[in-house]
Amino acid sequence: DTGVSQDPRHKITKRGQNVTFRCDPISEHNRLYWYRQTLGQGPEFLTYFQNEAQLEKSRLLSDRFSAERPKGSFSTLEIQRTEQGDSAMYLCASSLNAYEQYFGPGTRLTVT
Amino acid sequence: AQTVTQSQPEMSVQEAETVTLSCTYDTSESNYYLFWYKQPPSRQMILVIRQEAYKQQNATENRFSVNFQKAAKSFSLKISDSQLGDTAMYFCASLNDYKLSFGAGTTVTVRA
């Protein structure tokens, strides 16, 4: 059974560096979401794709953040010039419909 | 915007007993979905149970059931016959279009 996968699972980077995360959704899912979860909190919505179109970006997603889903399959989330406040778990989810989102294991980012 | 509030940061329950987690939400939508997600330690988030607001009957999934009080905007989760594997963080969430809004979570510890 191939669920949502994310790579890498953990990333440690120095402040100011760029990082890129990848998400592979469940194969037939046309909707893909990114959320961010800080320690002890619930996830917060970042952005949403339907096929290759990015339909919404949260205000949490500053200009340093960019997400793509070039062929409507996998997605990447890039953070430029990382800051310590970017340290969090980045979760990807996918779905066929809006009300059944399946989450991946997340990428834990630590900015030192 | 939708807000979800979980007022119990931590709950502890003896194995085989019952525990109830509370959640309140705020929405201006007439039809919406509510969810409980489980996030075990260092593992990915999984959907426990879903409730559609227009359905009056409370959702049930095996040992998990909800008490949905639409007028009070309350959505509690009952875990019956608690098992050690139920130890996890539980998040209440509401769906606004395609975005999930999560509460801060309740950590449930099942004691042997």
PDB file of C-alpha atoms in Angstrom:
ATOM      1  CA  ASP A   1       0.000   0.000   0.000  1.00  0.00           C
ATOM      2  CA  THR A   2       1.606   3.256  -1.088  1.00  0.00           C
ATOM      3  CA  GLY A   3       0.458   6.120   1.083  1.00  0.00           C
ATOM      4  CA  VAL A   4       1.695   9.696   1.008  1.00  0.00           C
ATOM      5  CA  SER A   5       5.483   9.821   1.235  1.00  0.00           C
ATOM      6  CA  GLN A   6       7.734  12.723   2.101  1.00  0.00           C
ATOM      7  CA  ASP A   7      11.440  13.207   1.719  1.00  0.00           C
ATOM      8  CA  PRO A   8      13.558  13.873   3.648  1.00  0.00           C
ATOM      9  CA  ARG A   9      12.088  12.881   6.982  1.00  0.00           C
ATOM     10  CA  HIS A  10      14.483  15.111   8.862  1.00  0.00           C
ATOM     11  CA  LYS A  11      16.491  18.118   7.769  1.00  0.00           C
ATOM     12  CA  ILE A  12      18.935  20.157   9.811  1.00  0.00           C
ATOM     13  CA  THR A  13      20.142  23.322   8.190  1.00  0.00           C
ATOM     14  CA  LYS A  14      21.910  26.510   9.133  1.00  0.00           C
ATOM     15  CA  ARG A  15      20.112  29.796   9.141  1.00  0.00           C
ATOM     16  CA  GLY A  16      20.224  31.438   5.742  1.00  0.00           C
ATOM     17  CA  GLN A  17      20.409  28.223   3.749  1.00  0.00           C
ATOM     18  CA  ASN A  18      17.769  27.087   1.266  1.00  0.00           C
ATOM     19  CA  VAL A  19      15.925  23.800   1.722  1.00  0.00           C
ATOM     20  CA  THR A  20      13.564  21.824  -0.478  1.00  0.00           C
ATOM     21  CA  PHE A  21      11.126  19.142   0.575  1.00  0.00           C
ATOM     22  CA  ARG A  22       9.335  16.657  -1.615  1.00  0.00           C
ATOM     23  CA  CYS A  23       5.899  15.093  -1.295  1.00  0.00           C
ATOM     24  CA  ASP A  24       4.598  12.153  -3.312  1.00  0.00           C
ATOM     25  CA  PRO A  25       0.823  11.846  -2.947  1.00  0.00           C
ATOM     26  CA  ILE A  26      -1.281   8.738  -3.310  1.00  0.00           C
ATOM     27  CA  SER A  27      -1.196   8.065  -7.030  1.00  0.00           C
ATOM     28  CA  GLU A  28      -4.783   8.775  -8.031  1.00  0.00           C
ATOM     29  CA  HIS A  29      -5.209  11.818  -5.778  1.00  0.00           C
ATOM     30  CA  ASN A  30      -5.521  15.091  -7.669  1.00  0.00           C
ATOM     31  CA  ARG A  31      -5.553  17.329  -4.565  1.00  0.00           C
ATOM     32  CA  LEU A  32      -2.455  18.070  -2.551  1.00  0.00           C
ATOM     33  CA  TYR A  33      -2.000  20.170   0.569  1.00  0.00           C
ATOM     34  CA  TRP A  34       0.895  21.448   2.662  1.00  0.00           C
ATOM     35  CA  TYR A  35       0.540  22.154   6.370  1.00  0.00           C
ATOM     36  CA  ARG A  36       3.007  23.276   9.010  1.00  0.00           C
ATOM     37  CA  GLN A  37       2.987  21.999  12.562  1.00  0.00           C
ATOM     38  CA  THR A  38       4.996  23.570  15.358  1.00  0.00           C
ATOM     39  CA  LEU A  39       5.721  21.722  18.578  1.00  0.00           C
ATOM     40  CA  GLY A  40       2.648  21.130  20.686  1.00  0.00           C
ATOM     41  CA  GLN A  41       0.270  22.689  18.182  1.00  0.00           C
ATOM     42  CA  GLY A  42      -2.111  21.513  15.518  1.00  0.00           C
ATOM     43  CA  PRO A  43      -1.165  21.760  11.855  1.00  0.00           C
ATOM     44  CA  GLU A  44      -1.775  25.029  10.019  1.00  0.00           C
ATOM     45  CA  PHE A  45      -2.716  25.210   6.357  1.00  0.00           C
ATOM     46  CA  LEU A  46      -0.037  26.542   4.003  1.00  0.00           C
ATOM     47  CA  THR A  47      -1.125  25.867   0.445  1.00  0.00           C
ATOM     48  CA  TYR A  48      -3.355  23.761  -1.806  1.00  0.00           C
ATOM     49  CA  PHE A  49      -3.020  22.312  -5.286  1.00  0.00           C
ATOM     50  CA  GLN A  50      -5.641  20.848  -7.517  1.00  0.00           C
ATOM     51  CA  ASN A  51      -3.741  18.974 -10.182  1.00  0.00           C
ATOM     52  CA  GLU A  52      -0.878  21.317 -11.086  1.00  0.00           C
ATOM     53  CA  ALA A  53      -2.710  24.536 -10.193  1.00  0.00           C
ATOM     54  CA  GLN A  54      -1.898  26.199  -6.888  1.00  0.00           C
ATOM     55  CA  LEU A  55      -5.285  27.491  -5.822  1.00  0.00           C
ATOM     56  CA  GLU A  56      -4.498  29.064  -2.480  1.00  0.00           C
ATOM     57  CA  LYS A  57      -1.565  30.210  -0.402  1.00  0.00           C
ATOM     58  CA  SER A  58      -1.900  31.043   3.263  1.00  0.00           C
ATOM     59  CA  ARG A  59      -0.632  34.321   4.629  1.00  0.00           C
ATOM     60  CA  LEU A  60       1.727  32.109   6.655  1.00  0.00           C
ATOM     61  CA  LEU A  61       3.567  31.442   3.407  1.00  0.00           C
ATOM     62  CA  SER A  62       5.939  34.361   3.152  1.00  0.00           C
ATOM     63  CA  ASP A  63       7.824  35.310  -0.014  1.00  0.00           C
ATOM     64  CA  ARG A  64      10.613  32.999   1.076  1.00  0.00           C
ATOM     65  CA  PHE A  65       8.344  30.011   0.599  1.00  0.00           C
ATOM     66  CA  SER A  66       7.410  28.555  -2.764  1.00  0.00           C
ATOM     67  CA  ALA A  67       5.570  25.397  -3.663  1.00  0.00           C
ATOM     68  CA  GLU A  68       5.177  23.665  -6.981  1.00  0.00           C
ATOM     69  CA  ARG A  69       3.415  20.681  -8.414  1.00  0.00           C
ATOM     70  CA  PRO A  70       4.743  20.659 -11.957  1.00  0.00           C
ATOM     71  CA  LYS A  71       2.919  17.716 -13.483  1.00  0.00           C
ATOM     72  CA  GLY A  72       0.106  17.326 -11.057  1.00  0.00           C
ATOM     73  CA  SER A  73       1.880  14.479  -9.305  1.00  0.00           C
ATOM     74  CA  PHE A  74       4.626  15.121  -6.737  1.00  0.00           C
ATOM     75  CA  SER A  75       5.067  18.500  -5.093  1.00  0.00           C
ATOM     76  CA  THR A  76       8.026  20.420  -3.721  1.00  0.00           C
ATOM     77  CA  LEU A  77       8.136  23.040  -0.998  1.00  0.00           C
ATOM     78  CA  GLU A  78      11.167  25.310  -0.977  1.00  0.00           C
ATOM     79  CA  ILE A  79      12.181  27.657   1.798  1.00  0.00           C
ATOM     80  CA  GLN A  80      14.800  30.247   0.929  1.00  0.00           C
ATOM     81  CA  ARG A  81      17.044  31.972   3.463  1.00  0.00           C
ATOM     82  CA  THR A  82      15.768  29.844   6.326  1.00  0.00           C
ATOM     83  CA  GLU A  83      15.173  31.422   9.715  1.00  0.00           C
ATOM     84  CA  GLN A  84      14.982  29.790  13.126  1.00  0.00           C
ATOM     85  CA  GLY A  85      11.243  30.439  13.155  1.00  0.00           C
ATOM     86  CA  ASP A  86      10.895  28.091  10.192  1.00  0.00           C
ATOM     87  CA  SER A  87      11.733  25.135  12.426  1.00  0.00           C
ATOM     88  CA  ALA A  88       8.654  22.926  12.349  1.00  0.00           C
ATOM     89  CA  MET A  89       7.172  19.752  10.953  1.00  0.00           C
ATOM     90  CA  TYR A  90       6.025  20.197   7.359  1.00  0.00           C
ATOM     91  CA  LEU A  91       3.139  17.896   6.509  1.00  0.00           C
ATOM     92  CA  CYS A  92       1.826  16.974   3.125  1.00  0.00           C
ATOM     93  CA  ALA A  93      -1.627  15.518   2.533  1.00  0.00           C
ATOM     94  CA  SER A  94      -3.478  14.339  -0.542  1.00  0.00           C
ATOM     95  CA  SER A  95      -7.052  13.506  -1.399  1.00  0.00           C
ATOM     96  CA  LEU A  96      -9.548  12.705  -4.124  1.00  0.00           C
ATOM     97  CA  ASN A  97     -12.165  14.833  -2.447  1.00  0.00           C
ATOM     98  CA  ALA A  98     -11.866  17.601   0.120  1.00  0.00           C
ATOM     99  CA  TYR A  99     -13.181  15.701   3.112  1.00  0.00           C
ATOM    100  CA  GLU A 100     -10.776  12.793   3.292  1.00  0.00           C
ATOM    101  CA  GLN A 101      -7.210  14.015   3.420  1.00  0.00           C
ATOM    102  CA  TYR A 102      -4.440  11.481   3.925  1.00  0.00           C
ATOM    103  CA  PHE A 103      -1.308  12.731   5.596  1.00  0.00           C
ATOM    104  CA  GLY A 104       2.298  11.820   5.033  1.00  0.00           C
ATOM    105  CA  PRO A 105       4.848  11.277   7.808  1.00  0.00           C
ATOM    106  CA  GLY A 106       6.137  14.836   7.569  1.00  0.00           C
ATOM    107  CA  THR A 107       9.533  16.461   7.215  1.00  0.00           C
ATOM    108  CA  ARG A 108      10.966  17.804  10.445  1.00  0.00           C
ATOM    109  CA  LEU A 109      13.035  20.907   9.800  1.00  0.00           C
ATOM    110  CA  THR A 110      15.500  22.228  12.348  1.00  0.00           C
ATOM    111  CA  VAL A 111      17.178  25.542  11.602  1.00  0.00           C
ATOM    112  CA  THR A 112      20.268  26.183  13.708  1.00  0.00           C
TER     113      THR A 112
ATOM    114  CA  ALA B   1     -12.310  31.898   9.344  1.00  0.00           C
ATOM    115  CA  GLN B   2     -12.987  28.794  11.371  1.00  0.00           C
ATOM    116  CA  THR B   3     -11.615  28.244  14.849  1.00  0.00           C
ATOM    117  CA  VAL B   4     -11.377  24.988  16.719  1.00  0.00           C
ATOM    118  CA  THR B   5     -10.794  24.842  20.458  1.00  0.00           C
ATOM    119  CA  GLN B   6      -9.624  21.876  22.492  1.00  0.00           C
ATOM    120  CA  SER B   7      -9.537  22.806  26.155  1.00  0.00           C
ATOM    121  CA  GLN B   8      -7.897  19.659  27.522  1.00  0.00           C
ATOM    122  CA  PRO B   9      -4.140  19.602  26.879  1.00  0.00           C
ATOM    123  CA  GLU B  10      -3.699  16.154  28.445  1.00  0.00           C
ATOM    124  CA  MET B  11      -5.861  13.216  29.445  1.00  0.00           C
ATOM    125  CA  SER B  12      -4.924   9.957  31.116  1.00  0.00           C
ATOM    126  CA  VAL B  13      -7.029   6.804  31.126  1.00  0.00           C
ATOM    127  CA  GLN B  14      -6.670   3.293  32.443  1.00  0.00           C
ATOM    128  CA  GLU B  15      -6.578   0.531  29.880  1.00  0.00           C
ATOM    129  CA  ALA B  16     -10.085  -0.786  29.057  1.00  0.00           C
ATOM    130  CA  GLU B  17     -11.776   2.330  30.398  1.00  0.00           C
ATOM    131  CA  THR B  18     -13.480   5.162  28.549  1.00  0.00           C
ATOM    132  CA  VAL B  19     -12.201   8.665  27.920  1.00  0.00           C
ATOM    133  CA  THR B  20     -13.976  11.625  26.350  1.00  0.00           C
ATOM    134  CA  LEU B  21     -12.182  14.462  24.583  1.00  0.00           C
ATOM    135  CA  SER B  22     -13.928  17.780  24.124  1.00  0.00           C
ATOM    136  CA  CYS B  23     -13.879  20.135  21.160  1.00  0.00           C
ATOM    137  CA  THR B  24     -15.778  23.262  20.265  1.00  0.00           C
ATOM    138  CA  TYR B  25     -15.710  25.041  16.943  1.00  0.00           C
ATOM    139  CA  ASP B  26     -16.914  28.185  15.333  1.00  0.00           C
ATOM    140  CA  THR B  27     -18.140  28.389  11.768  1.00  0.00           C
ATOM    141  CA  SER B  28     -20.492  30.459   9.668  1.00  0.00           C
ATOM    142  CA  GLU B  29     -21.000  27.654   7.166  1.00  0.00           C
ATOM    143  CA  SER B  30     -24.346  25.892   6.991  1.00  0.00           C
ATOM    144  CA  ASN B  31     -22.826  22.620   5.909  1.00  0.00           C
ATOM    145  CA  TYR B  32     -19.434  21.461   7.013  1.00  0.00           C
ATOM    146  CA  TYR B  33     -17.376  18.495   8.103  1.00  0.00           C
ATOM    147  CA  LEU B  34     -15.738  17.797  11.425  1.00  0.00           C
ATOM    148  CA  PHE B  35     -12.954  15.338  12.103  1.00  0.00           C
ATOM    149  CA  TRP B  36     -10.888  13.722  14.779  1.00  0.00           C
ATOM    150  CA  TYR B  37      -7.324  12.856  13.799  1.00  0.00           C
ATOM    151  CA  LYS B  38      -4.857  10.752  15.788  1.00  0.00           C
ATOM    152  CA  GLN B  39      -1.119  11.409  15.755  1.00  0.00           C
ATOM    153  CA  PRO B  40       0.870   8.703  17.589  1.00  0.00           C
ATOM    154  CA  PRO B  41       4.341   9.647  18.842  1.00  0.00           C
ATOM    155  CA  SER B  42       6.682  10.109  15.885  1.00  0.00           C
ATOM    156  CA  ARG B  43       4.125   8.706  13.494  1.00  0.00           C
ATOM    157  CA  GLN B  44       1.891  10.191  10.883  1.00  0.00           C
ATOM    158  CA  MET B  45      -1.556  11.613  11.397  1.00  0.00           C
ATOM    159  CA  ILE B  46      -4.454   9.336  10.648  1.00  0.00           C
ATOM    160  CA  LEU B  47      -8.157  10.009  10.393  1.00  0.00           C
ATOM    161  CA  VAL B  48     -10.143   8.515  13.266  1.00  0.00           C
ATOM    162  CA  ILE B  49     -13.673   9.632  12.525  1.00  0.00           C
ATOM    163  CA  ARG B  50     -15.610  12.096  10.383  1.00  0.00           C
ATOM    164  CA  GLN B  51     -18.960  13.811  10.925  1.00  0.00           C
ATOM    165  CA  GLU B  52     -21.020  15.611   8.317  1.00  0.00           C
ATOM    166  CA  ALA B  53     -22.899  18.499   9.852  1.00  0.00           C
ATOM    167  CA  TYR B  54     -26.153  17.849   8.024  1.00  0.00           C
ATOM    168  CA  LYS B  55     -26.329  14.321   9.422  1.00  0.00           C
ATOM    169  CA  GLN B  56     -28.000  14.230  12.801  1.00  0.00           C
ATOM    170  CA  GLN B  57     -26.771  10.756  13.655  1.00  0.00           C
ATOM    171  CA  ASN B  58     -23.500  10.668  15.539  1.00  0.00           C
ATOM    172  CA  ALA B  59     -20.671   8.937  13.692  1.00  0.00           C
ATOM    173  CA  THR B  60     -19.190   5.740  15.101  1.00  0.00           C
ATOM    174  CA  GLU B  61     -16.084   3.799  14.124  1.00  0.00           C
ATOM    175  CA  ASN B  62     -15.579   0.686  16.232  1.00  0.00           C
ATOM    176  CA  ARG B  63     -14.466   1.913  19.694  1.00  0.00           C
ATOM    177  CA  PHE B  64     -14.578   5.569  18.651  1.00  0.00           C
ATOM    178  CA  SER B  65     -17.776   7.607  18.666  1.00  0.00           C
ATOM    179  CA  VAL B  66     -18.647  11.271  18.641  1.00  0.00           C
ATOM    180  CA  ASN B  67     -21.252  13.411  20.354  1.00  0.00           C
ATOM    181  CA  PHE B  68     -22.117  16.108  17.839  1.00  0.00           C
ATOM    182  CA  GLN B  69     -24.144  18.979  19.275  1.00  0.00           C
ATOM    183  CA  LYS B  70     -24.703  21.310  16.342  1.00  0.00           C
ATOM    184  CA  ALA B  71     -26.465  24.102  18.199  1.00  0.00           C
ATOM    185  CA  ALA B  72     -23.771  24.197  20.857  1.00  0.00           C
ATOM    186  CA  LYS B  73     -21.019  23.786  18.225  1.00  0.00           C
ATOM    187  CA  SER B  74     -19.590  20.959  20.239  1.00  0.00           C
ATOM    188  CA  PHE B  75     -17.943  17.821  18.888  1.00  0.00           C
ATOM    189  CA  SER B  76     -16.573  15.440  21.513  1.00  0.00           C
ATOM    190  CA  LEU B  77     -14.808  12.122  20.932  1.00  0.00           C
ATOM    191  CA  LYS B  78     -15.368   9.090  23.108  1.00  0.00           C
ATOM    192  CA  ILE B  79     -12.806   6.300  23.131  1.00  0.00           C
ATOM    193  CA  SER B  80     -14.265   3.148  24.658  1.00  0.00           C
ATOM    194  CA  ASP B  81     -12.302   0.153  25.928  1.00  0.00           C
ATOM    195  CA  SER B  82      -9.062   2.135  25.693  1.00  0.00           C
ATOM    196  CA  GLN B  83      -6.013   0.260  24.443  1.00  0.00           C
ATOM    197  CA  LEU B  84      -2.321   1.010  24.861  1.00  0.00           C
ATOM    198  CA  GLY B  85      -2.149   1.714  21.128  1.00  0.00           C
ATOM    199  CA  ASP B  86      -4.583   4.597  21.582  1.00  0.00           C
ATOM    200  CA  THR B  87      -1.817   6.615  23.230  1.00  0.00           C
ATOM    201  CA  ALA B  88      -1.403   9.599  20.913  1.00  0.00           C
ATOM    202  CA  MET B  89      -2.158  13.243  20.330  1.00  0.00           C
ATOM    203  CA  TYR B  90      -5.743  13.743  19.161  1.00  0.00           C
ATOM    204  CA  PHE B  91      -6.705  16.694  17.044  1.00  0.00           C
ATOM    205  CA  CYS B  92     -10.174  18.001  16.359  1.00  0.00           C
ATOM    206  CA  ALA B  93     -10.516  19.679  12.961  1.00  0.00           C
ATOM    207  CA  SER B  94     -13.096  21.403  10.810  1.00  0.00           C
ATOM    208  CA  LEU B  95     -13.135  21.705   7.053  1.00  0.00           C
ATOM    209  CA  ASN B  96     -13.557  25.089   5.376  1.00  0.00           C
ATOM    210  CA  ASP B  97     -13.786  24.491   1.617  1.00  0.00           C
ATOM    211  CA  TYR B  98     -10.673  22.336   1.321  1.00  0.00           C
ATOM    212  CA  LYS B  99      -8.676  23.645   4.282  1.00  0.00           C
ATOM    213  CA  LEU B 100      -8.554  21.827   7.564  1.00  0.00           C
ATOM    214  CA  SER B 101      -8.439  23.987  10.691  1.00  0.00           C
ATOM    215  CA  PHE B 102      -7.074  22.118  13.684  1.00  0.00           C
ATOM    216  CA  GLY B 103      -7.321  22.563  17.407  1.00  0.00           C
ATOM    217  CA  ALA B 104      -4.221  22.570  19.591  1.00  0.00           C
ATOM    218  CA  GLY B 105      -4.646  18.886  20.386  1.00  0.00           C
ATOM    219  CA  THR B 106      -5.136  16.681  23.424  1.00  0.00           C
ATOM    220  CA  THR B 107      -2.466  14.230  24.481  1.00  0.00           C
ATOM    221  CA  VAL B 108      -4.047  10.952  25.558  1.00  0.00           C
ATOM    222  CA  THR B 109      -2.029   8.493  27.598  1.00  0.00           C
ATOM    223  CA  VAL B 110      -3.419   5.017  28.192  1.00  0.00           C
ATOM    224  CA  ARG B 111      -2.037   3.415  31.354  1.00  0.00           C
ATOM    225  CA  ALA B 112      -1.531  -0.337  31.628  1.00  0.00           C
TER     226      ALA B 112
END
